[in-house]
């Protein structure tokens, strides 16, 4: 395997990123990766791009996108005014799963969060993803809270 590199996503990465999001048993029904890209994806990316505290981190191998995740950095009052990083939408290309792409991507996200002054990295994971939960625990994450969502 070629060397893995990391970079922030660019707008031209959107079709591949949406395909990664959809390449998942749970998420495939909520993403539209086939045909023309929905304008909402580009609008969301453009909005995210206006804020350096909200970005998509990409892992590349041999110039190809191998995985991605979203990092949002948030200032807060709790924990004595600690800044935190929230990680969302962790995805690895299906043909590369099990080859430590996700581990390297998460370690890079954690290192970047630490370098940005974050005191905490948090994420949520769908309760139907026991393998993902094991993956996060192996990285040192503790399953400490119960999450709630409200679709609007």
mmCIF file with all atom_site columns, C-alpha atoms in Angstrom:
data_model
loop_
_atom_site.group_PDB
_atom_site.id
_atom_site.type_symbol
_atom_site.label_atom_id
_atom_site.label_alt_id
_atom_site.label_comp_id
_atom_site.label_asym_id
_atom_site.label_entity_id
_atom_site.label_seq_id
_atom_site.pdbx_PDB_ins_code
_atom_site.Cartn_x
_atom_site.Cartn_y
_atom_site.Cartn_z
_atom_site.occupancy
_atom_site.B_iso_or_equiv
_atom_site.pdbx_formal_charge
_atom_site.auth_seq_id
_atom_site.auth_comp_id
_atom_site.auth_asym_id
_atom_site.auth_atom_id
_atom_site.pdbx_PDB_model_num
ATOM 1   C CA . UNK A 1 1   ? 0.000   0.000  0.000   1.00 0.00 ? 1   UNK A CA 1
ATOM 2   C CA . UNK A 1 2   ? 1.252   3.482  -0.852  1.00 0.00 ? 2   UNK A CA 1
ATOM 3   C CA . UNK A 1 3   ? 1.850   6.084  1.815   1.00 0.00 ? 3   UNK A CA 1
ATOM 4   C CA . UNK A 1 4   ? -1.264  7.650  3.324   1.00 0.00 ? 4   UNK A CA 1
ATOM 5   C CA . UNK A 1 5   ? -1.544  11.420 3.296   1.00 0.00 ? 5   UNK A CA 1
ATOM 6   C CA . UNK A 1 6   ? -4.135  13.748 4.788   1.00 0.00 ? 6   UNK A CA 1
ATOM 7   C CA . UNK A 1 7   ? -5.724  16.939 3.526   1.00 0.00 ? 7   UNK A CA 1
ATOM 8   C CA . UNK A 1 8   ? -8.875  18.986 3.807   1.00 0.00 ? 8   UNK A CA 1
ATOM 9   C CA . UNK A 1 9   ? -11.612 18.244 1.300   1.00 0.00 ? 9   UNK A CA 1
ATOM 10  C CA . UNK A 1 10  ? -12.121 20.374 -1.779  1.00 0.00 ? 10  UNK A CA 1
ATOM 11  C CA . UNK A 1 11  ? -15.375 20.989 -3.607  1.00 0.00 ? 11  UNK A CA 1
ATOM 12  C CA . UNK A 1 12  ? -14.341 18.683 -6.452  1.00 0.00 ? 12  UNK A CA 1
ATOM 13  C CA . UNK A 1 13  ? -14.166 15.824 -3.903  1.00 0.00 ? 13  UNK A CA 1
ATOM 14  C CA . UNK A 1 14  ? -17.923 15.990 -3.290  1.00 0.00 ? 14  UNK A CA 1
ATOM 15  C CA . UNK A 1 15  ? -19.027 13.123 -5.574  1.00 0.00 ? 15  UNK A CA 1
ATOM 16  C CA . UNK A 1 16  ? -16.514 10.763 -3.953  1.00 0.00 ? 16  UNK A CA 1
ATOM 17  C CA . UNK A 1 17  ? -17.403 11.952 -0.450  1.00 0.00 ? 17  UNK A CA 1
ATOM 18  C CA . UNK A 1 18  ? -21.121 11.450 -1.018  1.00 0.00 ? 18  UNK A CA 1
ATOM 19  C CA . UNK A 1 19  ? -20.410 8.001  -2.466  1.00 0.00 ? 19  UNK A CA 1
ATOM 20  C CA . UNK A 1 20  ? -18.443 7.149  0.688   1.00 0.00 ? 20  UNK A CA 1
ATOM 21  C CA . UNK A 1 21  ? -21.340 8.298  2.849   1.00 0.00 ? 21  UNK A CA 1
ATOM 22  C CA . UNK A 1 22  ? -23.767 6.157  0.873   1.00 0.00 ? 22  UNK A CA 1
ATOM 23  C CA . UNK A 1 23  ? -21.525 3.054  0.844   1.00 0.00 ? 23  UNK A CA 1
ATOM 24  C CA . UNK A 1 24  ? -22.931 1.850  4.115   1.00 0.00 ? 24  UNK A CA 1
ATOM 25  C CA . UNK A 1 25  ? -25.839 -0.415 5.037   1.00 0.00 ? 25  UNK A CA 1
ATOM 26  C CA . UNK A 1 26  ? -27.353 2.116  7.421   1.00 0.00 ? 26  UNK A CA 1
ATOM 27  C CA . UNK A 1 27  ? -26.720 5.335  5.474   1.00 0.00 ? 27  UNK A CA 1
ATOM 28  C CA . UNK A 1 28  ? -27.378 4.116  1.931   1.00 0.00 ? 28  UNK A CA 1
ATOM 29  C CA . UNK A 1 29  ? -31.070 5.002  2.165   1.00 0.00 ? 29  UNK A CA 1
ATOM 30  C CA . UNK A 1 30  ? -30.517 8.563  3.306   1.00 0.00 ? 30  UNK A CA 1
ATOM 31  C CA . UNK A 1 31  ? -27.834 9.632  0.797   1.00 0.00 ? 31  UNK A CA 1
ATOM 32  C CA . UNK A 1 32  ? -28.172 10.090 -2.949  1.00 0.00 ? 32  UNK A CA 1
ATOM 33  C CA . UNK A 1 33  ? -24.904 9.139  -4.594  1.00 0.00 ? 33  UNK A CA 1
ATOM 34  C CA . UNK A 1 34  ? -26.209 8.012  -7.986  1.00 0.00 ? 34  UNK A CA 1
ATOM 35  C CA . UNK A 1 35  ? -26.832 10.427 -10.833 1.00 0.00 ? 35  UNK A CA 1
ATOM 36  C CA . UNK A 1 36  ? -26.245 14.137 -10.571 1.00 0.00 ? 36  UNK A CA 1
ATOM 37  C CA . UNK A 1 37  ? -25.133 15.404 -7.201  1.00 0.00 ? 37  UNK A CA 1
ATOM 38  C CA . UNK A 1 38  ? -27.949 17.096 -5.323  1.00 0.00 ? 38  UNK A CA 1
ATOM 39  C CA . UNK A 1 39  ? -27.399 20.873 -4.993  1.00 0.00 ? 39  UNK A CA 1
ATOM 40  C CA . UNK A 1 40  ? -27.864 20.537 -1.231  1.00 0.00 ? 40  UNK A CA 1
ATOM 41  C CA . UNK A 1 41  ? -24.509 18.736 -0.939  1.00 0.00 ? 41  UNK A CA 1
ATOM 42  C CA . UNK A 1 42  ? -22.659 21.590 -2.651  1.00 0.00 ? 42  UNK A CA 1
ATOM 43  C CA . UNK A 1 43  ? -24.548 24.177 -0.601  1.00 0.00 ? 43  UNK A CA 1
ATOM 44  C CA . UNK A 1 44  ? -23.640 22.383 2.635   1.00 0.00 ? 44  UNK A CA 1
ATOM 45  C CA . UNK A 1 45  ? -19.994 22.085 1.605   1.00 0.00 ? 45  UNK A CA 1
ATOM 46  C CA . UNK A 1 46  ? -19.849 25.760 0.647   1.00 0.00 ? 46  UNK A CA 1
ATOM 47  C CA . UNK A 1 47  ? -21.327 26.742 4.012   1.00 0.00 ? 47  UNK A CA 1
ATOM 48  C CA . UNK A 1 48  ? -18.868 24.506 5.855   1.00 0.00 ? 48  UNK A CA 1
ATOM 49  C CA . UNK A 1 49  ? -15.986 25.991 3.871   1.00 0.00 ? 49  UNK A CA 1
ATOM 50  C CA . UNK A 1 50  ? -16.749 29.459 5.254   1.00 0.00 ? 50  UNK A CA 1
ATOM 51  C CA . UNK A 1 51  ? -15.845 28.249 8.758   1.00 0.00 ? 51  UNK A CA 1
ATOM 52  C CA . UNK A 1 52  ? -12.349 26.873 9.400   1.00 0.00 ? 52  UNK A CA 1
ATOM 53  C CA . UNK A 1 53  ? -13.757 25.129 12.487  1.00 0.00 ? 53  UNK A CA 1
ATOM 54  C CA . UNK A 1 54  ? -15.917 22.859 10.289  1.00 0.00 ? 54  UNK A CA 1
ATOM 55  C CA . UNK A 1 55  ? -14.175 20.754 7.703   1.00 0.00 ? 55  UNK A CA 1
ATOM 56  C CA . UNK A 1 56  ? -13.854 17.344 6.108   1.00 0.00 ? 56  UNK A CA 1
ATOM 57  C CA . UNK A 1 57  ? -10.533 15.586 6.585   1.00 0.00 ? 57  UNK A CA 1
ATOM 58  C CA . UNK A 1 58  ? -9.532  13.191 3.813   1.00 0.00 ? 58  UNK A CA 1
ATOM 59  C CA . UNK A 1 59  ? -7.099  10.270 3.863   1.00 0.00 ? 59  UNK A CA 1
ATOM 60  C CA . UNK A 1 60  ? -5.531  9.598  0.474   1.00 0.00 ? 60  UNK A CA 1
ATOM 61  C CA . UNK A 1 61  ? -3.532  6.637  -0.758  1.00 0.00 ? 61  UNK A CA 1
ATOM 62  C CA . UNK A 1 62  ? -1.865  6.941  -4.124  1.00 0.00 ? 62  UNK A CA 1
ATOM 63  C CA . UNK A 1 63  ? -3.855  10.092 -4.897  1.00 0.00 ? 63  UNK A CA 1
ATOM 64  C CA . UNK A 1 64  ? -7.196  8.328  -4.295  1.00 0.00 ? 64  UNK A CA 1
ATOM 65  C CA . UNK A 1 65  ? -9.581  9.116  -1.443  1.00 0.00 ? 65  UNK A CA 1
ATOM 66  C CA . UNK A 1 66  ? -9.407  6.215  1.014   1.00 0.00 ? 66  UNK A CA 1
ATOM 67  C CA . UNK A 1 67  ? -11.514 7.680  3.817   1.00 0.00 ? 67  UNK A CA 1
ATOM 68  C CA . UNK A 1 68  ? -12.969 10.819 5.293   1.00 0.00 ? 68  UNK A CA 1
ATOM 69  C CA . UNK A 1 69  ? -14.506 12.327 8.387   1.00 0.00 ? 69  UNK A CA 1
ATOM 70  C CA . UNK A 1 70  ? -15.916 15.667 9.431   1.00 0.00 ? 70  UNK A CA 1
ATOM 71  C CA . UNK A 1 71  ? -14.321 17.629 12.284  1.00 0.00 ? 71  UNK A CA 1
ATOM 72  C CA . UNK A 1 72  ? -16.175 20.481 13.943  1.00 0.00 ? 72  UNK A CA 1
ATOM 73  C CA . UNK A 1 73  ? -14.306 22.465 16.609  1.00 0.00 ? 73  UNK A CA 1
ATOM 74  C CA . UNK A 1 74  ? -16.496 24.110 19.210  1.00 0.00 ? 74  UNK A CA 1
ATOM 75  C CA . UNK A 1 75  ? -15.672 26.539 21.992  1.00 0.00 ? 75  UNK A CA 1
ATOM 76  C CA . UNK A 1 76  ? -17.685 25.922 25.126  1.00 0.00 ? 76  UNK A CA 1
ATOM 77  C CA . UNK A 1 77  ? -18.126 27.012 28.706  1.00 0.00 ? 77  UNK A CA 1
ATOM 78  C CA . UNK A 1 78  ? -18.205 23.533 30.239  1.00 0.00 ? 78  UNK A CA 1
ATOM 79  C CA . UNK A 1 79  ? -15.006 21.870 31.418  1.00 0.00 ? 79  UNK A CA 1
ATOM 80  C CA . UNK A 1 80  ? -13.630 25.273 32.376  1.00 0.00 ? 80  UNK A CA 1
ATOM 81  C CA . UNK A 1 81  ? -14.073 26.789 28.938  1.00 0.00 ? 81  UNK A CA 1
ATOM 82  C CA . UNK A 1 82  ? -12.597 23.840 27.074  1.00 0.00 ? 82  UNK A CA 1
ATOM 83  C CA . UNK A 1 83  ? -12.612 23.697 23.321  1.00 0.00 ? 83  UNK A CA 1
ATOM 84  C CA . UNK A 1 84  ? -13.805 20.361 21.910  1.00 0.00 ? 84  UNK A CA 1
ATOM 85  C CA . UNK A 1 85  ? -13.719 18.586 18.590  1.00 0.00 ? 85  UNK A CA 1
ATOM 86  C CA . UNK A 1 86  ? -16.758 16.729 17.338  1.00 0.00 ? 86  UNK A CA 1
ATOM 87  C CA . UNK A 1 87  ? -16.122 14.000 14.784  1.00 0.00 ? 87  UNK A CA 1
ATOM 88  C CA . UNK A 1 88  ? -18.905 12.996 12.404  1.00 0.00 ? 88  UNK A CA 1
ATOM 89  C CA . UNK A 1 89  ? -19.406 10.798 9.343   1.00 0.00 ? 89  UNK A CA 1
ATOM 90  C CA . UNK A 1 90  ? -16.334 8.590  9.603   1.00 0.00 ? 90  UNK A CA 1
ATOM 91  C CA . UNK A 1 91  ? -16.084 6.558  6.412   1.00 0.00 ? 91  UNK A CA 1
ATOM 92  C CA . UNK A 1 92  ? -13.497 4.298  4.791   1.00 0.00 ? 92  UNK A CA 1
ATOM 93  C CA . UNK A 1 93  ? -13.659 3.092  1.200   1.00 0.00 ? 93  UNK A CA 1
ATOM 94  C CA . UNK A 1 94  ? -15.195 -0.412 1.315   1.00 0.00 ? 94  UNK A CA 1
ATOM 95  C CA . UNK A 1 95  ? -12.299 -2.045 -0.568  1.00 0.00 ? 95  UNK A CA 1
ATOM 96  C CA . UNK A 1 96  ? -9.836  -0.659 2.019   1.00 0.00 ? 96  UNK A CA 1
ATOM 97  C CA . UNK A 1 97  ? -11.680 -1.544 5.223   1.00 0.00 ? 97  UNK A CA 1
ATOM 98  C CA . UNK A 1 98  ? -9.626  -3.613 7.635   1.00 0.00 ? 98  UNK A CA 1
ATOM 99  C CA . UNK A 1 99  ? -6.352  -2.068 6.429   1.00 0.00 ? 99  UNK A CA 1
ATOM 100 C CA . UNK A 1 100 ? -5.978  0.546  9.215   1.00 0.00 ? 100 UNK A CA 1
ATOM 101 C CA . UNK A 1 101 ? -7.182  3.479  7.111   1.00 0.00 ? 101 UNK A CA 1
ATOM 102 C CA . UNK A 1 102 ? -9.797  4.358  9.716   1.00 0.00 ? 102 UNK A CA 1
ATOM 103 C CA . UNK A 1 103 ? -7.288  4.107  12.548  1.00 0.00 ? 103 UNK A CA 1
ATOM 104 C CA . UNK A 1 104 ? -4.805  6.386  10.778  1.00 0.00 ? 104 UNK A CA 1
ATOM 105 C CA . UNK A 1 105 ? -7.561  8.852  9.858   1.00 0.00 ? 105 UNK A CA 1
ATOM 106 C CA . UNK A 1 106 ? -8.874  9.013  13.424  1.00 0.00 ? 106 UNK A CA 1
ATOM 107 C CA . UNK A 1 107 ? -5.373  9.394  14.877  1.00 0.00 ? 107 UNK A CA 1
ATOM 108 C CA . UNK A 1 108 ? -4.742  12.275 12.482  1.00 0.00 ? 108 UNK A CA 1
ATOM 109 C CA . UNK A 1 109 ? -8.050  13.897 13.469  1.00 0.00 ? 109 UNK A CA 1
ATOM 110 C CA . UNK A 1 110 ? -7.178  13.522 17.150  1.00 0.00 ? 110 UNK A CA 1
ATOM 111 C CA . UNK A 1 111 ? -3.696  14.993 16.597  1.00 0.00 ? 111 UNK A CA 1
ATOM 112 C CA . UNK A 1 112 ? -5.145  17.937 14.664  1.00 0.00 ? 112 UNK A CA 1
ATOM 113 C CA . UNK A 1 113 ? -7.730  18.476 17.412  1.00 0.00 ? 113 UNK A CA 1
ATOM 114 C CA . UNK A 1 114 ? -5.033  18.489 20.067  1.00 0.00 ? 114 UNK A CA 1
ATOM 115 C CA . UNK A 1 115 ? -2.941  20.929 17.993  1.00 0.00 ? 115 UNK A CA 1
ATOM 116 C CA . UNK A 1 116 ? -6.017  23.203 17.719  1.00 0.00 ? 116 UNK A CA 1
ATOM 117 C CA . UNK A 1 117 ? -6.187  23.386 21.515  1.00 0.00 ? 117 UNK A CA 1
ATOM 118 C CA . UNK A 1 118 ? -9.074  20.980 22.038  1.00 0.00 ? 118 UNK A CA 1
ATOM 119 C CA . UNK A 1 119 ? -9.286  19.287 25.415  1.00 0.00 ? 119 UNK A CA 1
ATOM 120 C CA . UNK A 1 120 ? -11.856 16.706 24.327  1.00 0.00 ? 120 UNK A CA 1
ATOM 121 C CA . UNK A 1 121 ? -12.785 14.783 21.188  1.00 0.00 ? 121 UNK A CA 1
ATOM 122 C CA . UNK A 1 122 ? -16.302 13.413 21.059  1.00 0.00 ? 122 UNK A CA 1
ATOM 123 C CA . UNK A 1 123 ? -18.444 11.554 18.584  1.00 0.00 ? 123 UNK A CA 1
ATOM 124 C CA . UNK A 1 124 ? -21.684 9.682  18.333  1.00 0.00 ? 124 UNK A CA 1
ATOM 125 C CA . UNK A 1 125 ? -22.189 6.364  16.631  1.00 0.00 ? 125 UNK A CA 1
ATOM 126 C CA . UNK A 1 126 ? -25.408 4.697  15.583  1.00 0.00 ? 126 UNK A CA 1
ATOM 127 C CA . UNK A 1 127 ? -26.371 2.018  18.090  1.00 0.00 ? 127 UNK A CA 1
ATOM 128 C CA . UNK A 1 128 ? -26.648 -0.432 15.179  1.00 0.00 ? 128 UNK A CA 1
ATOM 129 C CA . UNK A 1 129 ? -22.863 -0.246 14.596  1.00 0.00 ? 129 UNK A CA 1
ATOM 130 C CA . UNK A 1 130 ? -21.273 -2.572 17.178  1.00 0.00 ? 130 UNK A CA 1
ATOM 131 C CA . UNK A 1 131 ? -18.093 -2.991 15.086  1.00 0.00 ? 131 UNK A CA 1
ATOM 132 C CA . UNK A 1 132 ? -17.674 0.791  14.979  1.00 0.00 ? 132 UNK A CA 1
ATOM 133 C CA . UNK A 1 133 ? -18.141 0.958  18.742  1.00 0.00 ? 133 UNK A CA 1
ATOM 134 C CA . UNK A 1 134 ? -15.362 -1.594 19.223  1.00 0.00 ? 134 UNK A CA 1
ATOM 135 C CA . UNK A 1 135 ? -13.173 0.422  16.818  1.00 0.00 ? 135 UNK A CA 1
ATOM 136 C CA . UNK A 1 136 ? -13.672 3.627  18.826  1.00 0.00 ? 136 UNK A CA 1
ATOM 137 C CA . UNK A 1 137 ? -13.019 1.860  22.140  1.00 0.00 ? 137 UNK A CA 1
ATOM 138 C CA . UNK A 1 138 ? -9.764  0.474  20.715  1.00 0.00 ? 138 UNK A CA 1
ATOM 139 C CA . UNK A 1 139 ? -8.753  4.069  19.979  1.00 0.00 ? 139 UNK A CA 1
ATOM 140 C CA . UNK A 1 140 ? -9.341  4.998  23.633  1.00 0.00 ? 140 UNK A CA 1
ATOM 141 C CA . UNK A 1 141 ? -12.832 6.475  23.420  1.00 0.00 ? 141 UNK A CA 1
ATOM 142 C CA . UNK A 1 142 ? -15.132 5.750  26.344  1.00 0.00 ? 142 UNK A CA 1
ATOM 143 C CA . UNK A 1 143 ? -18.826 5.108  25.851  1.00 0.00 ? 143 UNK A CA 1
ATOM 144 C CA . UNK A 1 144 ? -19.822 7.677  28.449  1.00 0.00 ? 144 UNK A CA 1
ATOM 145 C CA . UNK A 1 145 ? -23.120 9.241  27.371  1.00 0.00 ? 145 UNK A CA 1
ATOM 146 C CA . UNK A 1 146 ? -26.479 8.390  25.891  1.00 0.00 ? 146 UNK A CA 1
ATOM 147 C CA . UNK A 1 147 ? -27.179 10.289 22.684  1.00 0.00 ? 147 UNK A CA 1
ATOM 148 C CA . UNK A 1 148 ? -30.489 11.642 21.451  1.00 0.00 ? 148 UNK A CA 1
ATOM 149 C CA . UNK A 1 149 ? -31.584 13.001 18.071  1.00 0.00 ? 149 UNK A CA 1
ATOM 150 C CA . UNK A 1 150 ? -34.688 14.729 16.828  1.00 0.00 ? 150 UNK A CA 1
ATOM 151 C CA . UNK A 1 151 ? -35.349 14.723 13.088  1.00 0.00 ? 151 UNK A CA 1
ATOM 152 C CA . UNK A 1 152 ? -36.752 18.063 11.930  1.00 0.00 ? 152 UNK A CA 1
#
